[in-house]
Tab-separated table of C-alpha atoms and ligand atoms in Angstrom:
chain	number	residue	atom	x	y	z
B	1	UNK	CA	-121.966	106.115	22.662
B	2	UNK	CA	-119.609	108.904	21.416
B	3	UNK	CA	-119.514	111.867	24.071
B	4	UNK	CA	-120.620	114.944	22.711
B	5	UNK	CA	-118.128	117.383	21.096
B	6	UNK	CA	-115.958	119.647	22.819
B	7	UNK	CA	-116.355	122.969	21.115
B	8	UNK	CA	-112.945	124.862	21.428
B	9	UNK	CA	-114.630	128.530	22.406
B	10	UNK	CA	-118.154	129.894	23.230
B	11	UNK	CA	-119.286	133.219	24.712
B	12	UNK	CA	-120.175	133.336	28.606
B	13	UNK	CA	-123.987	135.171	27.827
B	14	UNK	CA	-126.186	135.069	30.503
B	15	UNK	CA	-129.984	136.877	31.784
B	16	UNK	CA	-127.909	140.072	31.560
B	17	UNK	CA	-126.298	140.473	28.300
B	18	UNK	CA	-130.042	138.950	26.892
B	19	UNK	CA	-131.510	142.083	28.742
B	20	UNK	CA	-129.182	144.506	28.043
B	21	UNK	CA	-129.376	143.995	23.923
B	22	UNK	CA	-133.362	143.665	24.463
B	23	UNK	CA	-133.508	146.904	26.031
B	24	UNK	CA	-131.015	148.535	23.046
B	25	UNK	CA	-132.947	147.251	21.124
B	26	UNK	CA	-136.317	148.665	21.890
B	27	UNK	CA	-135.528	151.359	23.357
B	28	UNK	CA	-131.868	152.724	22.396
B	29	UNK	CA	-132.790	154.961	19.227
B	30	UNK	CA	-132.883	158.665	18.384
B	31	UNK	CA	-131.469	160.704	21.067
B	32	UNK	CA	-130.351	157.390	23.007
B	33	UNK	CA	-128.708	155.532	20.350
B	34	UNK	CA	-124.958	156.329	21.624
B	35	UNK	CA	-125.935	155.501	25.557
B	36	UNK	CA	-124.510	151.483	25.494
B	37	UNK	CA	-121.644	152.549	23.581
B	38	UNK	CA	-120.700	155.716	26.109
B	39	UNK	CA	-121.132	153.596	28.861
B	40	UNK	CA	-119.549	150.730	27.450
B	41	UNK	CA	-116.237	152.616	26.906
B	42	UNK	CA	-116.289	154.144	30.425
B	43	UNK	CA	-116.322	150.979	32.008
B	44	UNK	CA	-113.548	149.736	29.242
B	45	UNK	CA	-111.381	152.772	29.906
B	46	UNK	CA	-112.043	152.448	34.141
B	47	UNK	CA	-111.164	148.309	33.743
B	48	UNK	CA	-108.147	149.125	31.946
B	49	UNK	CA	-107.319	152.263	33.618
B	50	UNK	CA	-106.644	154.303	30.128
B	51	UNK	CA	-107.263	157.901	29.544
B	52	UNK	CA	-109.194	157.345	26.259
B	53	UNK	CA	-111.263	154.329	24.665
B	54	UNK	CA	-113.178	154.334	21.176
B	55	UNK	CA	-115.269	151.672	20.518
B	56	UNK	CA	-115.289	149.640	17.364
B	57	UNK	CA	-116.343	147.150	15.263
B	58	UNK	CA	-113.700	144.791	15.077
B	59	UNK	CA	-109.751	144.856	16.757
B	60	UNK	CA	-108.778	144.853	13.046
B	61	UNK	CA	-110.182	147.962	12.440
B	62	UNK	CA	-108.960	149.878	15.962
B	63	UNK	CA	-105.268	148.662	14.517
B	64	UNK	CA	-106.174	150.005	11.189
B	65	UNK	CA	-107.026	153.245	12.600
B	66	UNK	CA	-104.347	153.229	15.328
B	67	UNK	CA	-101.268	152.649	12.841
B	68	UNK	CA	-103.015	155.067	10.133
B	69	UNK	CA	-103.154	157.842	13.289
B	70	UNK	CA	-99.221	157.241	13.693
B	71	UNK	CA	-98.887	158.046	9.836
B	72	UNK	CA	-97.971	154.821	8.918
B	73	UNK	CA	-98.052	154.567	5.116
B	74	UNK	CA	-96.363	153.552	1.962
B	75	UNK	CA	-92.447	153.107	2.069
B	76	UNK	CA	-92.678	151.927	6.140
B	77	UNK	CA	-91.818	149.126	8.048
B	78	UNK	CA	-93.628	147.267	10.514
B	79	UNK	CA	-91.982	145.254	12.670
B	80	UNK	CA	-93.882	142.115	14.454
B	81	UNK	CA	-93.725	138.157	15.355
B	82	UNK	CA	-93.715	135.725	12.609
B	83	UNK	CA	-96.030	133.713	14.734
B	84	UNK	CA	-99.212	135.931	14.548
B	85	UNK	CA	-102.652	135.530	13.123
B	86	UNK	CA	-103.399	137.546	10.228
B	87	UNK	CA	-105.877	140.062	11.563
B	88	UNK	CA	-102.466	141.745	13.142
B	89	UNK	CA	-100.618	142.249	10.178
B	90	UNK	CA	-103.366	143.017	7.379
B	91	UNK	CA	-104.428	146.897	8.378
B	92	UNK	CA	-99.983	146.712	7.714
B	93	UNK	CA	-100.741	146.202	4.369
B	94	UNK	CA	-103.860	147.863	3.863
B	95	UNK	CA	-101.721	150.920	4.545
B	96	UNK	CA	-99.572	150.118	2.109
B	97	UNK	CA	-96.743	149.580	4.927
B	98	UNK	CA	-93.973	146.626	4.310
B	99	UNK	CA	-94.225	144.167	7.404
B	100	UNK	CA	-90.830	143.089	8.999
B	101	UNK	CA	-91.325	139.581	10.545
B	102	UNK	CA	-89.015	138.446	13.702
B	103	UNK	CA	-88.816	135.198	15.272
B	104	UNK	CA	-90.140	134.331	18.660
B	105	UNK	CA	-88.801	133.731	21.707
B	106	UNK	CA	-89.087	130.093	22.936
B	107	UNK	CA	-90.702	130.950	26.590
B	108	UNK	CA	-93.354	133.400	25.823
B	109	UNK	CA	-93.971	132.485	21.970
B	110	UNK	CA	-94.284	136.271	21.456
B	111	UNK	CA	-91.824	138.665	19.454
B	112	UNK	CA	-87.917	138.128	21.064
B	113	UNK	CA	-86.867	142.186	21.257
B	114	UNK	CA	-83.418	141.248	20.589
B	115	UNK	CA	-84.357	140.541	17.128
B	116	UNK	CA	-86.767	143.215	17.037
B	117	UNK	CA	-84.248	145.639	17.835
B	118	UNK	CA	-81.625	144.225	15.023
B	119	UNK	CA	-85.007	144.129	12.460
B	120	UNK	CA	-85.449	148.627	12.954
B	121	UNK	CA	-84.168	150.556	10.028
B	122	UNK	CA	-84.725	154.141	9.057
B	123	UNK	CA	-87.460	153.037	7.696
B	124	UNK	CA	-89.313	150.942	10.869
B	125	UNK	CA	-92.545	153.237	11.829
B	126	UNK	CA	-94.089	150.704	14.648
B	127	UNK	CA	-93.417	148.067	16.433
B	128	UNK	CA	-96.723	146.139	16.714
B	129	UNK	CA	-96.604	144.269	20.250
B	130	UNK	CA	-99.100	140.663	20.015
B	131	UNK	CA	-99.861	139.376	23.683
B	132	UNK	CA	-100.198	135.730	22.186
B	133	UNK	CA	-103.197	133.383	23.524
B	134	UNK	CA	-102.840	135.873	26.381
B	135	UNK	CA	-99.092	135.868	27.181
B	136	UNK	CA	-97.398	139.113	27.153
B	137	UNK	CA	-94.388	140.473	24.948
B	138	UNK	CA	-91.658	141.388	27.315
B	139	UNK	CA	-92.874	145.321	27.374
B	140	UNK	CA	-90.022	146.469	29.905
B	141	UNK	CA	-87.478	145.765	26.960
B	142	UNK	CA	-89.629	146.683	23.553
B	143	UNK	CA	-90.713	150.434	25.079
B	144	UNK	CA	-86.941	150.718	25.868
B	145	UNK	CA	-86.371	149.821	22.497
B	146	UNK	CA	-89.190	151.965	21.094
B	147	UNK	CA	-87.932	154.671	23.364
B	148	UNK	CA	-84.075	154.582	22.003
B	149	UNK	CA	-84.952	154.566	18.350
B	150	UNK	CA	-87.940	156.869	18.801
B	151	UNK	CA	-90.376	154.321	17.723
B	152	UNK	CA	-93.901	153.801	18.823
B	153	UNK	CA	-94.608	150.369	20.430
B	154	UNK	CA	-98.407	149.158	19.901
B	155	UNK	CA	-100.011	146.487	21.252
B	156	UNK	CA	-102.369	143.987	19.991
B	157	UNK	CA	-103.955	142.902	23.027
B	158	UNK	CA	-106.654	140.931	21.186
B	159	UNK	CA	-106.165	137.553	23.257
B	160	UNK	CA	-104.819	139.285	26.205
B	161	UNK	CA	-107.851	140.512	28.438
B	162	UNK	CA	-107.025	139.855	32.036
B	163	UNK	CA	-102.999	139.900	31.232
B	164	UNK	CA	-101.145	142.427	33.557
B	165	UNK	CA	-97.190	143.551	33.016
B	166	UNK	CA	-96.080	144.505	36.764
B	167	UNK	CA	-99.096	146.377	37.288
B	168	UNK	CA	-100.211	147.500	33.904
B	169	UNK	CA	-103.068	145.753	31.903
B	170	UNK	CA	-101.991	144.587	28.476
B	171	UNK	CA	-103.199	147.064	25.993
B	172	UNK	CA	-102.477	149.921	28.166
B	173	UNK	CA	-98.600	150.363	27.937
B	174	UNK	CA	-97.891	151.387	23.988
B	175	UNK	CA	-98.900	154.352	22.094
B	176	UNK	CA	-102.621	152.869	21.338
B	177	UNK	CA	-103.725	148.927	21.853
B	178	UNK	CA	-106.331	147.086	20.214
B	179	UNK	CA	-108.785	144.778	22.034
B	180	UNK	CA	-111.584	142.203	20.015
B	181	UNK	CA	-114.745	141.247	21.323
B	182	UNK	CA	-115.150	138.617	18.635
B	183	UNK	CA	-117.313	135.420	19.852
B	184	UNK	CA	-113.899	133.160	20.630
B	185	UNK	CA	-112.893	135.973	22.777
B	186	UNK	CA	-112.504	136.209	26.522
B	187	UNK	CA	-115.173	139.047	26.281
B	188	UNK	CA	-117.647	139.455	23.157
B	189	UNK	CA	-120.185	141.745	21.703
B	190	UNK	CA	-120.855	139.533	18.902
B	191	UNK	CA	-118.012	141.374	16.618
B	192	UNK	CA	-116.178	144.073	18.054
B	193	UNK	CA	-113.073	145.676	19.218
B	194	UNK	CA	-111.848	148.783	20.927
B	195	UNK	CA	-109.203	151.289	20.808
B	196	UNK	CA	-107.342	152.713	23.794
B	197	UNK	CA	-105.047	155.609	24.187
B	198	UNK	CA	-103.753	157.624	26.709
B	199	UNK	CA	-102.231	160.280	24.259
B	200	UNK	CA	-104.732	162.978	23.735
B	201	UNK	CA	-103.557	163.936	20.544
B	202	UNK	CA	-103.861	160.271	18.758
B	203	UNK	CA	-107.298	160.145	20.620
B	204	UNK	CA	-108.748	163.276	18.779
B	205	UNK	CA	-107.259	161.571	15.473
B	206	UNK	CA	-108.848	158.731	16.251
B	207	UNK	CA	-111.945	160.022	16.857
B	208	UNK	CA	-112.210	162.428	13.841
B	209	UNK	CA	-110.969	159.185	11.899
B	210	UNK	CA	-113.722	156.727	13.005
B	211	UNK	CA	-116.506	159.504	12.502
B	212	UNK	CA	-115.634	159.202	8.409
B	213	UNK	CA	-113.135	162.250	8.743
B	214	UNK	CA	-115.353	164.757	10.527
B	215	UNK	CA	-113.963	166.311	13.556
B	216	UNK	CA	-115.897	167.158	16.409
B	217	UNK	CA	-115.043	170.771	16.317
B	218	UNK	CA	-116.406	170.671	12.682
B	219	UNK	CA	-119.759	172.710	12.822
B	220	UNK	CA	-120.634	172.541	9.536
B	221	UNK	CA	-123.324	169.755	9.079
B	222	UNK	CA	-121.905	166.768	6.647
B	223	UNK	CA	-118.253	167.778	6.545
B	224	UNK	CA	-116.048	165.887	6.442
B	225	UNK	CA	-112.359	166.918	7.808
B	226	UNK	CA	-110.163	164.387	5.235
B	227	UNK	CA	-111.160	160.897	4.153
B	228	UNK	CA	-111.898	158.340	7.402
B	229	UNK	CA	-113.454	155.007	8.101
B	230	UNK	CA	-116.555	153.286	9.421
B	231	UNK	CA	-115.558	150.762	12.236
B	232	UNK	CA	-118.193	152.249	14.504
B	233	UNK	CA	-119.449	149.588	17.005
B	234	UNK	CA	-123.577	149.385	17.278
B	235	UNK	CA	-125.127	150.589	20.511
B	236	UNK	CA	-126.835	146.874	20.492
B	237	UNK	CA	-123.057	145.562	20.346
B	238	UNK	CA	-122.304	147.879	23.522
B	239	UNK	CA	-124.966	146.387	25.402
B	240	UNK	CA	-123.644	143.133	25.349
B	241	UNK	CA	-120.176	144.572	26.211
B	242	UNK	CA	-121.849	146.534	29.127
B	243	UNK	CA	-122.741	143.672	30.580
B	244	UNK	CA	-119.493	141.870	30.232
B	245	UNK	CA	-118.039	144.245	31.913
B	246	UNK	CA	-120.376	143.845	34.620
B	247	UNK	CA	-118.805	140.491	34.768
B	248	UNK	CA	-115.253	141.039	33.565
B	249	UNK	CA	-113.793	139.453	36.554
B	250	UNK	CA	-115.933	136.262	36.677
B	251	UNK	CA	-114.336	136.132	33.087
B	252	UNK	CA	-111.278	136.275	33.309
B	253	UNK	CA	-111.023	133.655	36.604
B	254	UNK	CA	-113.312	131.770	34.572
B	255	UNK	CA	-110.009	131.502	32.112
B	256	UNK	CA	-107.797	131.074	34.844
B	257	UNK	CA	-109.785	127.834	36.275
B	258	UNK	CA	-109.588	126.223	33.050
B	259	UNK	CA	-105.756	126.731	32.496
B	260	UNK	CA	-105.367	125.497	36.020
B	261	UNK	CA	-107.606	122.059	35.506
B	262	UNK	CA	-104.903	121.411	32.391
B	263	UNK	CA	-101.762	122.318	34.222
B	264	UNK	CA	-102.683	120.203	36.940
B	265	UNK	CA	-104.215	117.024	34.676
B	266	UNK	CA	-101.231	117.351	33.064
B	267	UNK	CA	-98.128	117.961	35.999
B	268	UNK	CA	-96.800	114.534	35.994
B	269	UNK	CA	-96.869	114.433	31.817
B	270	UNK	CA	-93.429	114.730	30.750
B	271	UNK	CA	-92.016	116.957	28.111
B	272	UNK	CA	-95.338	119.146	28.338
B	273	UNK	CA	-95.475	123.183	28.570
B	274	UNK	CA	-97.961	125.636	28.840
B	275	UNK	CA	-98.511	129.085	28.840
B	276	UNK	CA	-95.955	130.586	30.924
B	277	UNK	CA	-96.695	133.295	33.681
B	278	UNK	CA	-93.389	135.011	34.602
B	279	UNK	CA	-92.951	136.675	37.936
B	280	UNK	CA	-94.721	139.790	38.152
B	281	UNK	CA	-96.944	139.035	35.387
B	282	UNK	CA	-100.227	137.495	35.302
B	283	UNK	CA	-101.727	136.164	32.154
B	284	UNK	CA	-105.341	136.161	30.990
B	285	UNK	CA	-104.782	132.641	29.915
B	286	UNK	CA	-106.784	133.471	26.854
B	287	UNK	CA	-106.326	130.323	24.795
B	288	UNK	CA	-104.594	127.596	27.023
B	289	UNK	CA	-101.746	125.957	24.456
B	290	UNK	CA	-99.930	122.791	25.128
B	291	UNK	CA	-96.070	122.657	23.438
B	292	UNK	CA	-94.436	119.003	23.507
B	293	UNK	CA	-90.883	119.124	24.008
B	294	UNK	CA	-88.702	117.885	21.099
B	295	UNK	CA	-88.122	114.423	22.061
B	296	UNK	CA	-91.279	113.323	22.945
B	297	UNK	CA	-92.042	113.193	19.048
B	298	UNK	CA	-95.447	114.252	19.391
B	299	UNK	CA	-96.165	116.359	15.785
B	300	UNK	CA	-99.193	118.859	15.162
B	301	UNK	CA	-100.777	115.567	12.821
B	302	UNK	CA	-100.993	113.618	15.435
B	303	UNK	CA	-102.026	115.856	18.375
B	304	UNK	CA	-105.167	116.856	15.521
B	305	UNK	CA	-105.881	113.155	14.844
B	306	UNK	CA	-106.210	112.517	18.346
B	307	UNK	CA	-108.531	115.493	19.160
B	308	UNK	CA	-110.546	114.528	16.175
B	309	UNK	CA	-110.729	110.766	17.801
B	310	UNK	CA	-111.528	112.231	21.425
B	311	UNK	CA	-114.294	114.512	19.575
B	312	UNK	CA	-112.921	117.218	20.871
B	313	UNK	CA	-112.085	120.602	18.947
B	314	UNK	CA	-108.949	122.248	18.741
B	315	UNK	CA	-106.681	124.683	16.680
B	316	UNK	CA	-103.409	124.248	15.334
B	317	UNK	CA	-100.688	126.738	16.781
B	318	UNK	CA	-100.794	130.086	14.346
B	319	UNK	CA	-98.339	129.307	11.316
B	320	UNK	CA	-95.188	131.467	11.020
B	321	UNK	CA	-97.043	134.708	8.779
B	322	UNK	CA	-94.436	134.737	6.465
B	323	UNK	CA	-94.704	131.074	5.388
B	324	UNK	CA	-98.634	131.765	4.572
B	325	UNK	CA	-99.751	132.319	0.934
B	326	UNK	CA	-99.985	136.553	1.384
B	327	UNK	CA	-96.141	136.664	2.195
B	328	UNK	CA	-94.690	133.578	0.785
B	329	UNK	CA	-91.157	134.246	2.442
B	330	UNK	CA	-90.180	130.526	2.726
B	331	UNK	CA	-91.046	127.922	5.453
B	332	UNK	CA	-91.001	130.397	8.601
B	333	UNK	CA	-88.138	131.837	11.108
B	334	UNK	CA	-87.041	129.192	12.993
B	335	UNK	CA	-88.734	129.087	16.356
B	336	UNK	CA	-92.043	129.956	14.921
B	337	UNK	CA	-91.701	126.958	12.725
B	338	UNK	CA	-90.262	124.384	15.430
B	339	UNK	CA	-93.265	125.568	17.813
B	340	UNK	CA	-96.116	125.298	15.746
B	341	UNK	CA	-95.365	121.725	14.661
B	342	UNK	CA	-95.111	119.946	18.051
B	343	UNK	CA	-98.443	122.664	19.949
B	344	UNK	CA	-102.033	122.932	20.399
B	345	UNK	CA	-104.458	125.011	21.502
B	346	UNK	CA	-106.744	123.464	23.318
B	347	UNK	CA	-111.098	123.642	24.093
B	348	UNK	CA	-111.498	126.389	26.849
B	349	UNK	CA	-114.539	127.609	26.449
B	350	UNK	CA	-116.313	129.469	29.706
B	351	UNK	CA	-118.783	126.961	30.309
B	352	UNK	CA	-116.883	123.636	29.865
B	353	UNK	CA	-117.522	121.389	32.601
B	354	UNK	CA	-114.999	119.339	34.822
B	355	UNK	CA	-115.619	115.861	33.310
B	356	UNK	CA	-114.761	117.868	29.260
B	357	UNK	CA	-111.466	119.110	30.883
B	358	UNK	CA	-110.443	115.657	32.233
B	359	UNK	CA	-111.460	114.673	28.494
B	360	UNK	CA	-109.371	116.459	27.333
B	361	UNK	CA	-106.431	116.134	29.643
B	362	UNK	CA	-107.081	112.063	28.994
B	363	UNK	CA	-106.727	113.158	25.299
B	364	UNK	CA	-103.504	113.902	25.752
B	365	UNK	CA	-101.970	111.961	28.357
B	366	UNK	CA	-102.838	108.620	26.346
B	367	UNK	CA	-100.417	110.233	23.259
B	368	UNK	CA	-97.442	107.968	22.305
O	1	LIG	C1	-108.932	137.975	17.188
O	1	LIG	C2	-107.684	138.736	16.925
O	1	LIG	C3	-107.670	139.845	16.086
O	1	LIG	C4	-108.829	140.216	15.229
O	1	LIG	O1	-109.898	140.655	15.941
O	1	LIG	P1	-111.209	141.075	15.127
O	1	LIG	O2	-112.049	141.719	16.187
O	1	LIG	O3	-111.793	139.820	14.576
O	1	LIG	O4	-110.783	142.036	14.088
O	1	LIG	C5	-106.512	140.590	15.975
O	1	LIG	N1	-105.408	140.243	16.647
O	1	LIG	C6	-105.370	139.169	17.437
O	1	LIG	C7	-104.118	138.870	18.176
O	1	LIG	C8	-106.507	138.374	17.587
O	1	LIG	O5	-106.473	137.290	18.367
């Protein structure tokens, strides 16, 4: 008899969250209707100790806003990793801003700031800063960067809930970070995202932006200030995210249990790395990864036909952006490529049990 599946990710919901959205939902109308999503920043803005949160519907929206707060437009540059999932780079182009891919640094699979130093011109408006499957950009060295050249540094911190730089939670170091609560995320609402600040100034634009253009000084009913957007987060949404806040910490160790079951199954495997966790870092371990070293000869194909055997799930390594049909810039920058080819990301959803991670640690310690 065939095991059942492994599913790859699944939201943590428990009595809470279910009572929480009930309650929105009967009761969080009229003059309560903004109550969830209040509280639900506070307690995003006190976790991540930020002056400023907005909540949102999606991560790709909060960048959208972010970068269109910092002026970004036609005729820019945005610099960010080749290795990247779309969602980072397409509010980029929605603004009509050219993005500038570099190549990634072999230990921490995010942007290498050498090369994203070389890649500013008088043209580069942002550098966009991805915390990949929860490991961090080196942020000492791109805010020196930023700081030289007068160049905001943002961060996506998407996948990186529960990463800290020396201190700092990911998505609280740049000019503005980006957080999703999609349903393969540490934390969900369903869809969702949030945008934090601790500049004042790109808060209030923000703001005036995500309320279709209307500042809050406005008095005039139904006026709108210049043309915004609608990525407003639903009080129901909030709910949910109220409650995983409650539980943000049983989260995030929740994360940290399953990277440790696959770093141990897998100590004595040869030519095998994971995510790394520098000194003075820790990392939310959002999306444990596996990378086979070169001359173990273990390809992408075959780590996917052995999942697929095990009946287990799990996702390719994100392609280099540029090599992907929107950007079409030839086969990817070199590390990006050489990565993706020989990694996988593997199952770690919050509920997995012991016996699914030894699974899938027997998954891959019976490769070739
Ligand atoms: C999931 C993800 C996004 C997109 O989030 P949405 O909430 O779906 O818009 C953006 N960036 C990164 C790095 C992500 O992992």
């Amino acid at each position: 008899m065939t095991p059942p599946r492994i599913a790859y990710t699944k939201p943590s919901i428990t009595e809470l969250e279910v009572s929480y959205a009930t309650d929105a939902a009967r009761n969080g109308w009229g003059e309560r209707c903004y109550e969830y999503i209040t509280r639900f920043e506070d307690a995003f803005r006190t976790h991540l100790g930020v002056r400023h949160a907005i909540a949102t519907s999606s991560c790709t929206g909060a960048l959208h806003m972010g970068l269109a707060a910092l002026g970004v437009g036609p005729g820019d540059e945005v610099i960010l990793a080749d290795t990247n999932w779309i969602a980072s780079v397409a509010p980029v182009v929605h603004l009509g801003a050219d993005p500038v891919f570099v190549d990634i640094r072999p230990d921490s699979w995010c942007a290498d700031p050498a090369l994203v130093e070389a890649a500013i011109t008088p043209r580069t408006r942002a550098i966009l800063a991805v915390h990949l499957y929860g490991n961090l950009c080196d942020m000492d060295a791109l805010l020196a960067i930023g700081a030289r050249h007068g160049i905001p540094v943002v961060e996506d911190a998407a996948e990186a809930i529960g990463s800290v730089w020396r201190g700092r939670r990911a998505g609280s170091m740049g000019a503005f970070g980006a957080f999703s609560f999609h349903g393969t995320k540490t934390m969900t609402t369903g869809e969702g995202g949030m945008f934090v600040t601790n500049d004042d100034a790109l808060y209030e634009r923000v703001l005036t932006l995500s309320n279709h253009g209307r500042a809050r000084s406005q008095t005039k009913q139904f006026w709108p200030d210049m043309v915004g957007f609608k990525y407003k987060m639903s009080n129901i949404q909030a709910a949910i995210g109220c409650a995983q806040m409650e539980r943000i910490d049983e989260l995030i160790a929740g994360k940290r249990r399953i990277f440790t079951a696959y770093r141990e199954g897998l100590a004595d495997v040869a030519g095998v790395s994971m995510n790394p966790e520098p000194a003075g870092t820790q990392n939310g371990f959002w999306m444990p990864t596996v990378v086979f070293s070169r001359d173990r000869g273990v390809t992408r194909e075959m780590l996917q036909a052995a999942f697929a055997r095990g009946n287990a799930d799990a996702r390719v390594f994100f392609w280099p952006l540029s090599s992907t049909s929107p950007f079409d810039r030839g086969d990817g920058l070199p590390v990006a490529r050489d990565i993706a080819a020989r990694a996988i990301n593997l199952p770690a959803y919050h509920d997995i049990t012991d016996d699914e991670l030894q699974r899938v640690v027997s998954i891959l310690r019976d490769l070739p």
